[in-house]
XYZ file of C-alpha atoms in Angstrom:
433
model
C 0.000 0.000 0.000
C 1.002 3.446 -0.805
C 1.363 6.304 1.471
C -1.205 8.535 0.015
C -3.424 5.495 0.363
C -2.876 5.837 4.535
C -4.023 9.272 3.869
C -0.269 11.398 4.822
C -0.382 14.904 3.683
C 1.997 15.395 0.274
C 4.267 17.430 2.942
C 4.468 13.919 4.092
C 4.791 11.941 1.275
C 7.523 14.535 -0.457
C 9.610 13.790 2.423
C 9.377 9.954 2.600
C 9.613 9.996 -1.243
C 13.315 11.700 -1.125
C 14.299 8.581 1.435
C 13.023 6.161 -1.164
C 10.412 5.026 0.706
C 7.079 4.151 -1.611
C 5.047 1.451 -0.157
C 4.479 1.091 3.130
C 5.931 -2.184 5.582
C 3.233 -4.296 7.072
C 3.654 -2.671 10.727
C 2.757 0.433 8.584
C -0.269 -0.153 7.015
C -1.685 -1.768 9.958
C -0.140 0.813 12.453
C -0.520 4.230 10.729
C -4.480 3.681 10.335
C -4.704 2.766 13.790
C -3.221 5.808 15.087
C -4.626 8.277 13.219
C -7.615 7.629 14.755
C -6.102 7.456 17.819
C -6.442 4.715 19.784
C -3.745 3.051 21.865
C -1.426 0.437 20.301
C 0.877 -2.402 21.070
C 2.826 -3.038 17.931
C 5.126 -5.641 18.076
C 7.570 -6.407 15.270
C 11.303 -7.615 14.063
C 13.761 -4.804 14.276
C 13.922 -2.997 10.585
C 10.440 -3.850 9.923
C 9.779 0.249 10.009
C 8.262 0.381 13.555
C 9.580 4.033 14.039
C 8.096 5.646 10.913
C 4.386 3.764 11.867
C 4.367 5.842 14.736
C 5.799 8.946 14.020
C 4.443 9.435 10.953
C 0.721 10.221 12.267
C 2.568 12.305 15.346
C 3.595 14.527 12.296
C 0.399 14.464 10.711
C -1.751 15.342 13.638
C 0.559 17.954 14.236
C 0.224 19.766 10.791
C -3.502 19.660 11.285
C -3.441 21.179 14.633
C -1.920 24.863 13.892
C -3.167 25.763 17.411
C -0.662 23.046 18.933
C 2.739 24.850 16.964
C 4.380 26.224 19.835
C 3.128 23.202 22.470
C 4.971 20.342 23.336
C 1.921 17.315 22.872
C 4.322 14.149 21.496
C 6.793 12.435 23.660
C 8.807 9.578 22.847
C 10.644 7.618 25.847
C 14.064 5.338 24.496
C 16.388 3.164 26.343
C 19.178 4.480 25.511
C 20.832 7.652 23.914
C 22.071 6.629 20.661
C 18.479 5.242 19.898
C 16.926 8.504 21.407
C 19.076 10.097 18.880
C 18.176 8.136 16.270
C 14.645 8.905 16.761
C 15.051 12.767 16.960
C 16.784 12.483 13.156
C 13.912 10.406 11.904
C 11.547 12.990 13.120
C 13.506 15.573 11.601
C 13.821 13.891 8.334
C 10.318 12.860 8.018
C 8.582 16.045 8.998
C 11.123 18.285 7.270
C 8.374 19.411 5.152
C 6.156 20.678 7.730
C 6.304 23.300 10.418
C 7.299 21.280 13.413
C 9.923 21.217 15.968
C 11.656 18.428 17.679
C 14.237 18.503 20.412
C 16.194 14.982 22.166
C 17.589 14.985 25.995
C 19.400 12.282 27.261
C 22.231 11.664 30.342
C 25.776 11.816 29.564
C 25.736 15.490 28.273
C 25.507 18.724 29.374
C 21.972 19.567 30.487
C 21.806 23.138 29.469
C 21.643 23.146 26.026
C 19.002 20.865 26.318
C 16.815 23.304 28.541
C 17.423 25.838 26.277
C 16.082 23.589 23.546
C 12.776 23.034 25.647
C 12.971 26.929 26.095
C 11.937 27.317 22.338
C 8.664 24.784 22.898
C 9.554 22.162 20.476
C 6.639 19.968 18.982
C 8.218 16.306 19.653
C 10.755 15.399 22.697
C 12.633 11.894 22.445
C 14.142 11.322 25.976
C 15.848 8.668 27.844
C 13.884 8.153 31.232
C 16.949 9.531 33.609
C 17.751 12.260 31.718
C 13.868 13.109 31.291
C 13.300 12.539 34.974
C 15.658 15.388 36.023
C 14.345 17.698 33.938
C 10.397 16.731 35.950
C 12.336 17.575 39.044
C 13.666 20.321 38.154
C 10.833 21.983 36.473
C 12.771 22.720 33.137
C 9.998 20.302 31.021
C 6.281 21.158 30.843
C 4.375 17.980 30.027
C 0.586 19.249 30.605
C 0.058 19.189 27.088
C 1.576 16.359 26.173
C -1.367 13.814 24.212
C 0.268 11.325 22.768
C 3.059 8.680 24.656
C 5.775 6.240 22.814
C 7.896 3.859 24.615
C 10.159 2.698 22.005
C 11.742 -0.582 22.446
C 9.743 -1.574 25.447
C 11.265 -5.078 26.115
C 14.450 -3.101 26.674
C 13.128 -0.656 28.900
C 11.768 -3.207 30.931
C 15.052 -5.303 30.924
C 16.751 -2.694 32.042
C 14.473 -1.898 34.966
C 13.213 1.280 34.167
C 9.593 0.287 34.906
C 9.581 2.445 38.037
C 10.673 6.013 35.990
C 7.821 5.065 33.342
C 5.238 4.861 36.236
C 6.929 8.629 37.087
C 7.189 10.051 34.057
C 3.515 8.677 33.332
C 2.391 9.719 36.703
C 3.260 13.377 34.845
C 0.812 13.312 32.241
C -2.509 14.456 33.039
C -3.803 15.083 29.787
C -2.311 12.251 27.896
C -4.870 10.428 25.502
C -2.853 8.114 23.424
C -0.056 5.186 24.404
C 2.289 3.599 21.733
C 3.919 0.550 22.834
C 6.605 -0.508 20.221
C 8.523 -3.172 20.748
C 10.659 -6.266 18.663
C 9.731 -9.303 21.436
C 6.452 -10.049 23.284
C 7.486 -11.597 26.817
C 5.294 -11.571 29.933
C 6.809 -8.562 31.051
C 5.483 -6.007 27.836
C 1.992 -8.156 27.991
C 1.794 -6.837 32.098
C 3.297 -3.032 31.011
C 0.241 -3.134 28.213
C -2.292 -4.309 30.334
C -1.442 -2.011 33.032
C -1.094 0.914 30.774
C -3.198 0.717 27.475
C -6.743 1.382 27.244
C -8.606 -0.874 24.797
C -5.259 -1.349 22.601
C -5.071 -2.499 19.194
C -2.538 -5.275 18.976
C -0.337 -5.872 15.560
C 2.097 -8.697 15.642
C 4.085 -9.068 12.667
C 4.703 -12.469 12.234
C 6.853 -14.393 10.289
C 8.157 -18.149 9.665
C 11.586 -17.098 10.967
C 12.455 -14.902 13.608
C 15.458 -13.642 11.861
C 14.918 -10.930 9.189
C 15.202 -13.530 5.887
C 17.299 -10.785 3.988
C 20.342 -11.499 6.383
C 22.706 -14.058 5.289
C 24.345 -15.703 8.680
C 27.311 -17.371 8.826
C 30.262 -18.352 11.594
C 33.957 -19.549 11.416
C 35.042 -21.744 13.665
C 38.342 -20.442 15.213
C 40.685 -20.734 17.851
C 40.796 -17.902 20.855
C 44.221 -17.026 20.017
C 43.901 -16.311 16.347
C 40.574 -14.233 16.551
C 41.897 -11.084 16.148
C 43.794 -12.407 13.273
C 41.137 -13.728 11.434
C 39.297 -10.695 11.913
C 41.686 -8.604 10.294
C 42.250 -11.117 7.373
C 38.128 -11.632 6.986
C 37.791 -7.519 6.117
C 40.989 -7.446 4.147
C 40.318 -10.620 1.550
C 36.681 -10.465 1.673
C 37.527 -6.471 0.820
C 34.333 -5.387 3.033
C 34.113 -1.420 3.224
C 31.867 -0.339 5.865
C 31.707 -3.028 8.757
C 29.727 -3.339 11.774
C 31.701 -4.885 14.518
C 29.878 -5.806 17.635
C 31.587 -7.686 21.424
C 31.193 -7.716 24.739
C 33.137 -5.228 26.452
C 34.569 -1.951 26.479
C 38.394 -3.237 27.093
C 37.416 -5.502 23.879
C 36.740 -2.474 21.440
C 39.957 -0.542 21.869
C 41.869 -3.692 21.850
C 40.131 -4.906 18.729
C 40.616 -1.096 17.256
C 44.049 -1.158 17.861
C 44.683 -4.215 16.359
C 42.512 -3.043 13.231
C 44.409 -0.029 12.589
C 47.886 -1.983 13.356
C 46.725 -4.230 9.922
C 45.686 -0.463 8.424
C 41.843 -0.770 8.650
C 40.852 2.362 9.754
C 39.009 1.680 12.833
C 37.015 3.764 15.390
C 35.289 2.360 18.869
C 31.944 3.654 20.064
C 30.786 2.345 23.653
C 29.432 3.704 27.321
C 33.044 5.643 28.576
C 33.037 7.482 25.049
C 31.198 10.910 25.066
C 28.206 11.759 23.683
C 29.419 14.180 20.931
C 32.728 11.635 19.948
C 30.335 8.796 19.620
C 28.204 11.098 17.356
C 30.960 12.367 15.031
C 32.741 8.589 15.052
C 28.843 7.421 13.375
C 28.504 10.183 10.956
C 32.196 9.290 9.604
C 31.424 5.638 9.315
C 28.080 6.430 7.678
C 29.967 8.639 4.824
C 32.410 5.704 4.814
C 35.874 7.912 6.271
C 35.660 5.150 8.956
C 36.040 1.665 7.644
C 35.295 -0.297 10.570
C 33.527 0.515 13.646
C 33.575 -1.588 16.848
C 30.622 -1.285 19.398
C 29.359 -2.607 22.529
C 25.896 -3.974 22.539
C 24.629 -0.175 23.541
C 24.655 0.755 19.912
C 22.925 -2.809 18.795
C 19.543 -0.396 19.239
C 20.584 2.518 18.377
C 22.734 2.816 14.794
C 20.539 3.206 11.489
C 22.581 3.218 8.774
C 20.809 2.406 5.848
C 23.279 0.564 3.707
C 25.039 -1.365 6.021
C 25.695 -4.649 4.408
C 28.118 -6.523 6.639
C 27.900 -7.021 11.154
C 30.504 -9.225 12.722
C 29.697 -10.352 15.703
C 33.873 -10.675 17.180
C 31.570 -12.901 20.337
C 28.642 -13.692 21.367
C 26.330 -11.453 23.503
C 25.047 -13.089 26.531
C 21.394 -12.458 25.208
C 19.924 -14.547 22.154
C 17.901 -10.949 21.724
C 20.531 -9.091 21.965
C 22.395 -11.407 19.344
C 18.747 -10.554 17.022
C 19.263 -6.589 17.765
C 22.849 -6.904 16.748
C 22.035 -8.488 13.074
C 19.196 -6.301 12.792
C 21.657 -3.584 12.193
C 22.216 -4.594 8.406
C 19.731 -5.802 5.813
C 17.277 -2.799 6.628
C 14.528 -1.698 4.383
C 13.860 -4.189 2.551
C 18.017 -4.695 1.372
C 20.314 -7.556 1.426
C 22.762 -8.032 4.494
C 25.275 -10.529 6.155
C 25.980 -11.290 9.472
C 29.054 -13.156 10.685
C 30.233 -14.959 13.866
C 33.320 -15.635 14.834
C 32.976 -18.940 16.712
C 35.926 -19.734 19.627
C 36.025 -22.152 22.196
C 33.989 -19.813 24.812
C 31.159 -19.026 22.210
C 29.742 -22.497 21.460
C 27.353 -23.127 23.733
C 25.914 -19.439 23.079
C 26.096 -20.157 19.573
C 23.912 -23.335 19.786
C 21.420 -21.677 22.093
C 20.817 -19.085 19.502
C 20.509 -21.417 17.041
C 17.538 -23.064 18.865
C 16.094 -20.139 19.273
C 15.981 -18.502 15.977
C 15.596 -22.375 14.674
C 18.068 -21.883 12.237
C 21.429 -24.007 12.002
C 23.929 -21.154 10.932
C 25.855 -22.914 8.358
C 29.899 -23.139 9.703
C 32.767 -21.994 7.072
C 36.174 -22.127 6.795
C 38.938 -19.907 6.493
C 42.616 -21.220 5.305
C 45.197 -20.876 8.035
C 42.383 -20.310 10.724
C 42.169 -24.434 10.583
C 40.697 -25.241 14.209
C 41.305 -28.670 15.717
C 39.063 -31.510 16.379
C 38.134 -30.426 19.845
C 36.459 -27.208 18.578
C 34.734 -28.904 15.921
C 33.639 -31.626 18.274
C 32.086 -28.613 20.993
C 30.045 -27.663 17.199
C 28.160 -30.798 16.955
C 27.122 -30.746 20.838
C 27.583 -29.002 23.991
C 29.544 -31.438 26.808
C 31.697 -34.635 25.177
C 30.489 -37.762 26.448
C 32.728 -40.287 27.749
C 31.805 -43.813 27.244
C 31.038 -44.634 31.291
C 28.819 -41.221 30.701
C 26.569 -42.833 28.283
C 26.335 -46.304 30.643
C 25.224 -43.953 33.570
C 22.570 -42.506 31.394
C 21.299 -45.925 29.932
C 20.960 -46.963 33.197
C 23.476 -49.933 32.805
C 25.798 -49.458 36.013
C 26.244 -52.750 37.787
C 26.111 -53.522 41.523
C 23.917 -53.282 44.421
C 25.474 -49.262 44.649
C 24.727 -48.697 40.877
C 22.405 -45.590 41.917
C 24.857 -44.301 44.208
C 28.004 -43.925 41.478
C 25.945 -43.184 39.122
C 25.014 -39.826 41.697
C 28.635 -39.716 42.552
C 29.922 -39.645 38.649
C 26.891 -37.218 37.960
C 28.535 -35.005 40.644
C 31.570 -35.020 39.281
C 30.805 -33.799 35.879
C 32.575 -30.519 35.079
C 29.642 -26.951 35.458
C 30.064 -24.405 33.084
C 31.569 -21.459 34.832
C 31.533 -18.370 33.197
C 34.306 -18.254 30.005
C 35.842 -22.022 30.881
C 35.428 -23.914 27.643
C 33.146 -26.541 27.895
C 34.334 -30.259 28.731
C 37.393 -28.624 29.992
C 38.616 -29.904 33.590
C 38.446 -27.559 36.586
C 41.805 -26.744 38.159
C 42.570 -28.025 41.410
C 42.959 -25.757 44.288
């Protein structure tokens, strides 16, 4: 369906046209009608299904039809984190920037001011993180007595993170608030209690699909050893000649190691995580999006919040802890309806992560092969299943132990089975202390 189907003004329209948008997602159709005449929604859908531009758009279109609300702050939009918040306020900008309407973003981990005097000139639309937002209530530097129309972007990660208790307080805020948007890429028990505690009379949309991965990303994974990761990192971008690549791990430590081993090889490499400030981490993303950056490595706070449209390749350097966090992270490339690949490098400590997420998305992610990254048999052995088997193991579990005591060893050898602790590869003996 078309967007001057869904009934968007040509202001509209013009604007979406110049980002190449024509027909509208599924989330969209469904979504956009539903708002306009506005009732509250739970939308839940895959990341780079379009979620943001379903509910902005009608924002912006109620907006242009209510002169009388110009200079009056009636839309808020609530992210989990900064670099989404951000992401949102460009949308906004880019889809409404044929229309007379102002939007402003505040978020922690900057200086406050400039973002009071921003609220000082009565913008249209706020995107906020809860803390940052929170002060501001306090403080009195944010009027929110007009404000109609609520979105809590990314909801499961709100509630992950615990911010249920600001969202009762910012809501708390609201008097005159009419309309609730709940977007978010997962329905667990905890979004079904925030809707049912918050919505009134919601329309629900789930976009569903036969896989729970977006089928325009390619996955893969190489197998490799711990100690030649970095290596094969370097020689995966330099033979496979990739240009403008996503990197995502674990830790901050991890990204300025894994830059400086990047730029050693000469890929131009940049890091962008939690201890970087706001207005480096902005500059670093606008460099890699006009390609002056080859390679940028991120901690799983950017999984949510980077939009680059023609990102083709995220390697994942390990595993997140999180099989959604491991869906956010590949949902970076293969957006709008374009082609993508995600990669994996696969050690000894990734495995059993790797095989979870497999189960989840129910997808075996096919294993490859690079020469001179050859792993040995024990790696490949940890790909087929999670613990090695010994053959008394497999007597114990047929139940074929002899003697009166059979029960009792078969207690005692199930005791004495090595626990996965933390990074210790799997099958591996404790040390003895």
């Amino acid at each position: 369906m078309t967007f001057k189907k869904l009934g968007l003004s040509e202001q509209i329209q013009k604007a979406l046209s110049e980002k190449g948008y024509e027909q509208a997602t599924p989330i969209q159709e469904e979504a956009i009608d539903i708002l306009l005449r506005g009732r509250d929604l739970l939308a839940i859908a895959k990341t780079g299904t379009g979620k943001t531009a379903a509910f902005v758009l009608p924002m912006l279109q109620e907006i242009q039809h209510n002169l009388a609300q110009k200079s009056e702050l009636t839309k808020l939009i609530i992210a989990p984190t900064r670099e989404l918040a951000r992401q949102l306020e460009q949308s906004v900008i880019e889809y409404g920037k044929y229309i007379d309407v102002k939007a402003g973003c505040v978020y922690g981990g900057s200086n406050i001011s400039p973002q009071i005097k921003m609220l000082q000139s009565k913008p249209n639309i706020v995107v906020a993180t809860t803390g940052r937002l929170i002060d501001l209530i306090k403080n009195g530097n944010i009027n929110l007595t007009k404000v109609n129309t609520l979105v809590l972007d990314e909801a499961d990660t709100m509630l992950d993170m615990g911010f249920i208790k600001d969202i009762e307080l910012i809501m708390s805020n609201l008097p005159n608030l009419k309309q609730t948007v709940l977007s978010s890429a997962t329905l667990g028990p905890n979004v079904k209690k925030l809707s049912n505690e918050i919505l009134v009379n919601p329309k629900v949309i789930e976009v569903k699909t036969n896989d729970r991965v977006n089928e325009k990303v390619e996955q893969v994974s190489y197998p490799v050893s711990h100690k030649q990761k970095l290596e094969m990192l370097s020689y995966l971008i330099g033979s496979q000649n990739m240009r403008q690549v996503l990197v995502f791990c674990k830790t901050k430590k991890q990204t300025d190691a894994i830059v400086k081993n990047l730029n050693l090889d000469g890929l131009k490499a940049e890091a962008v995580h939690g201890d970087k400030t706001p207005g480096f981490r902005k500059k670093v993303i606008t460099k890699f999006k006009e390609g002056d950056i080859r390679v940028l490595v991120a901690t799983d706070v950017a999984a949510r919040g980077l939009d680059i449209q023609d990102l083709f390749y995220v390697i994942n350097y390990d595993l997140p802890f999180l099989v959604t966090d491991y869906l956010h992270r590949i949902g970076r490339t293969a957006r709008a309806g374009k082609d993508g690949v995600a990669v994996t490098l696969v050690d000894e400590y990734d495995m059993a992560n790797l095989k979870e997420i497999e189960r989840y998305i129910q997808i075996k992610i096919p294993r490859l092969e690079l020469k001179g990254f050859e792993v040995d048999k024990k790696i490949h052995s940890m790909a087929k299943k999670n613990i090695v088997h010994t053959k008394e193991d497999e007597k114990i579990k047929k139940g074929k132990v002899s003697g009166a005591f059979g029960k009792s060893k078969a207690k005692k050898a199930e005791k004495k089975q090595p626990k996965l602790r933390g990074k210790r590869i799997i099958g591996q003996k404790r040390d003895k202390k």
